[in-house]
Amino acid sequence: AEAALALAHQKLENCEVRAPASGVASKADLQVGELVNRGQAMLAIVPDERYVVANFKETSLSEIHPGDAVEIDVDALSGHPLEGRVESIGAGTGAVFSLLPADNASGNFVKVVQRVPVRIAFLTPPTEPMPAGLSATVTVRRVAR
């Protein structure tokens, strides 16, 4: 009986689903009763941590540095700018990581200024609800170096 109880506990533990981060579950990609495997993506987690990813032109990156002050004007917050700081600058352009990257081997030699993702942290978390994916305008306060 103890072995059966231990097996039942093990099976119950195997049914537990744990998220890799704290947040709100969204975009569920499964149906009730569907079997899932370890490591299979079942839904998206929108993290509790709020931040902005702004895509800056590669030509302006020399003027942007981690720690720079940023003003964030979220369209949905109607004229209440928020303060932030540059947290990090992406390691690649948006084109490199896109679903359909440009194929320059096909003879397309038009030079296009690329955009690089810059992560910006809020200094004071917004008090209003901010769903993921909202549009914003960011202004980096350049510091003389």
Coordinates of C-alpha atoms in Angstrom, one line a residue:
A1 CA 0.0 0.0 0.0
E2 CA 2.9 2.4 0.8
A3 CA 4.4 1.7 -2.6
A4 CA 1.1 2.5 -4.3
L5 CA 0.8 5.7 -2.3
A6 CA 4.4 6.7 -3.3
L7 CA 3.6 5.9 -6.9
A8 CA 0.4 8.1 -6.7
H9 CA 2.4 11.0 -5.2
Q10 CA 5.0 10.6 -7.9
K11 CA 2.3 10.7 -10.7
L12 CA 0.7 13.7 -9.1
E13 CA 4.1 15.5 -8.9
N14 CA 4.6 14.7 -12.6
C15 CA 1.3 16.4 -13.4
E16 CA 2.4 19.7 -11.8
V17 CA 3.2 22.5 -14.3
R18 CA 5.7 25.1 -13.3
A19 CA 6.4 28.4 -15.1
P20 CA 10.0 29.4 -15.5
A21 CA 9.2 33.0 -14.3
S22 CA 6.6 34.9 -12.4
G23 CA 3.9 36.5 -14.6
V24 CA 0.5 36.3 -16.2
A25 CA -0.4 33.3 -18.4
S26 CA -1.6 34.1 -21.9
K27 CA -1.8 32.7 -25.4
A28 CA -2.7 29.1 -24.3
D29 CA -1.9 26.6 -27.0
L30 CA -3.6 23.5 -25.8
Q31 CA -7.0 22.0 -25.2
V32 CA -8.6 20.4 -22.1
G33 CA -7.5 16.8 -21.8
E34 CA -4.6 17.1 -24.3
L35 CA -1.5 15.2 -23.4
V36 CA 1.7 17.2 -23.1
N37 CA 5.4 16.3 -22.9
R38 CA 8.1 17.7 -20.7
G39 CA 9.5 20.9 -22.2
Q40 CA 6.5 21.4 -24.5
A41 CA 5.4 25.1 -24.8
M42 CA 1.8 25.3 -23.6
L43 CA 1.3 29.0 -23.1
A44 CA 3.1 32.3 -23.0
I45 CA 4.0 34.0 -19.8
V46 CA 3.9 37.8 -19.7
P47 CA 6.5 38.6 -17.0
D48 CA 5.6 40.7 -14.0
E49 CA 8.7 42.8 -14.7
R50 CA 7.8 45.8 -16.9
Y51 CA 10.3 47.0 -19.5
V52 CA 10.4 48.6 -23.0
V53 CA 12.3 47.3 -26.0
A54 CA 12.9 50.2 -28.4
N55 CA 14.4 49.6 -31.8
F56 CA 17.0 52.3 -32.5
K57 CA 18.8 52.9 -35.8
E58 CA 22.3 51.5 -35.9
T59 CA 23.6 55.0 -36.8
S60 CA 22.5 56.3 -33.4
L61 CA 23.9 53.5 -31.2
S62 CA 27.2 55.3 -30.6
E63 CA 25.3 57.9 -28.6
I64 CA 23.3 55.4 -26.4
H65 CA 24.9 53.7 -23.4
P66 CA 23.6 51.5 -20.6
G67 CA 22.6 53.7 -17.7
D68 CA 21.5 56.6 -19.9
A69 CA 18.3 58.3 -18.7
V70 CA 15.2 57.8 -20.9
E71 CA 11.8 59.5 -21.1
I72 CA 9.1 56.9 -22.1
D73 CA 5.8 58.2 -23.5
V74 CA 3.4 55.3 -23.8
D75 CA 0.5 56.0 -26.2
A76 CA -2.1 54.4 -24.0
L77 CA -1.1 56.6 -21.0
S78 CA -2.1 59.8 -22.8
G79 CA 0.6 62.3 -22.0
H80 CA 2.0 61.0 -18.7
P81 CA 5.7 60.3 -19.6
L82 CA 7.6 57.8 -17.4
E83 CA 11.2 57.8 -16.5
G84 CA 13.6 54.9 -17.4
R85 CA 17.2 53.9 -17.9
V86 CA 18.9 52.0 -20.7
E87 CA 19.5 48.6 -19.4
S88 CA 21.2 46.9 -22.3
I89 CA 21.8 47.1 -26.1
G90 CA 20.9 44.0 -28.2
A91 CA 23.6 41.8 -29.6
G92 CA 22.1 41.7 -33.1
T93 CA 19.8 43.6 -35.3
G94 CA 16.1 42.9 -35.6
A95 CA 16.7 41.6 -39.2
V96 CA 19.1 38.9 -37.9
F97 CA 16.5 37.4 -35.5
S98 CA 13.4 37.9 -37.7
L99 CA 11.3 35.1 -39.0
L100 CA 12.1 36.0 -42.5
P101 CA 15.7 37.4 -42.5
A102 CA 16.8 39.3 -45.6
D103 CA 18.6 37.1 -48.2
N104 CA 21.3 39.3 -49.6
A105 CA 22.8 36.3 -51.5
S106 CA 20.0 36.7 -54.1
G107 CA 21.6 39.9 -55.5
N108 CA 19.8 42.4 -53.3
F109 CA 22.6 44.8 -52.4
V110 CA 20.5 47.8 -51.3
K111 CA 21.9 49.1 -48.0
V112 CA 19.2 49.5 -45.4
V113 CA 19.8 51.0 -42.0
Q114 CA 19.2 48.3 -39.4
R115 CA 17.4 48.6 -36.1
V116 CA 18.9 47.3 -32.9
P117 CA 16.8 46.4 -29.8
V118 CA 17.6 48.4 -26.7
R119 CA 16.1 47.3 -23.4
I120 CA 14.8 50.1 -21.1
A121 CA 13.9 49.6 -17.5
F122 CA 11.3 51.8 -15.7
L123 CA 12.7 53.8 -12.8
T124 CA 9.2 53.9 -11.3
P125 CA 6.8 51.1 -12.3
P126 CA 3.7 52.4 -14.1
T127 CA 0.6 52.5 -11.9
E128 CA -1.8 51.9 -14.8
P129 CA -2.3 48.6 -16.4
M130 CA 0.1 48.1 -19.4
P131 CA -0.6 45.1 -21.5
A132 CA 2.4 43.7 -23.4
G133 CA 2.9 45.1 -26.9
L134 CA 1.8 48.7 -26.4
S135 CA 3.3 51.4 -28.5
A136 CA 5.6 54.0 -27.0
T137 CA 8.0 56.8 -28.0
V138 CA 11.3 56.9 -26.1
T139 CA 13.7 59.8 -25.9
V140 CA 17.3 59.1 -24.6
R141 CA 18.8 62.0 -22.7
R142 CA 22.3 62.0 -24.2
V143 CA 25.1 62.7 -21.8
A144 CA 28.3 64.3 -22.9
R145 CA 31.1 61.8 -22.6

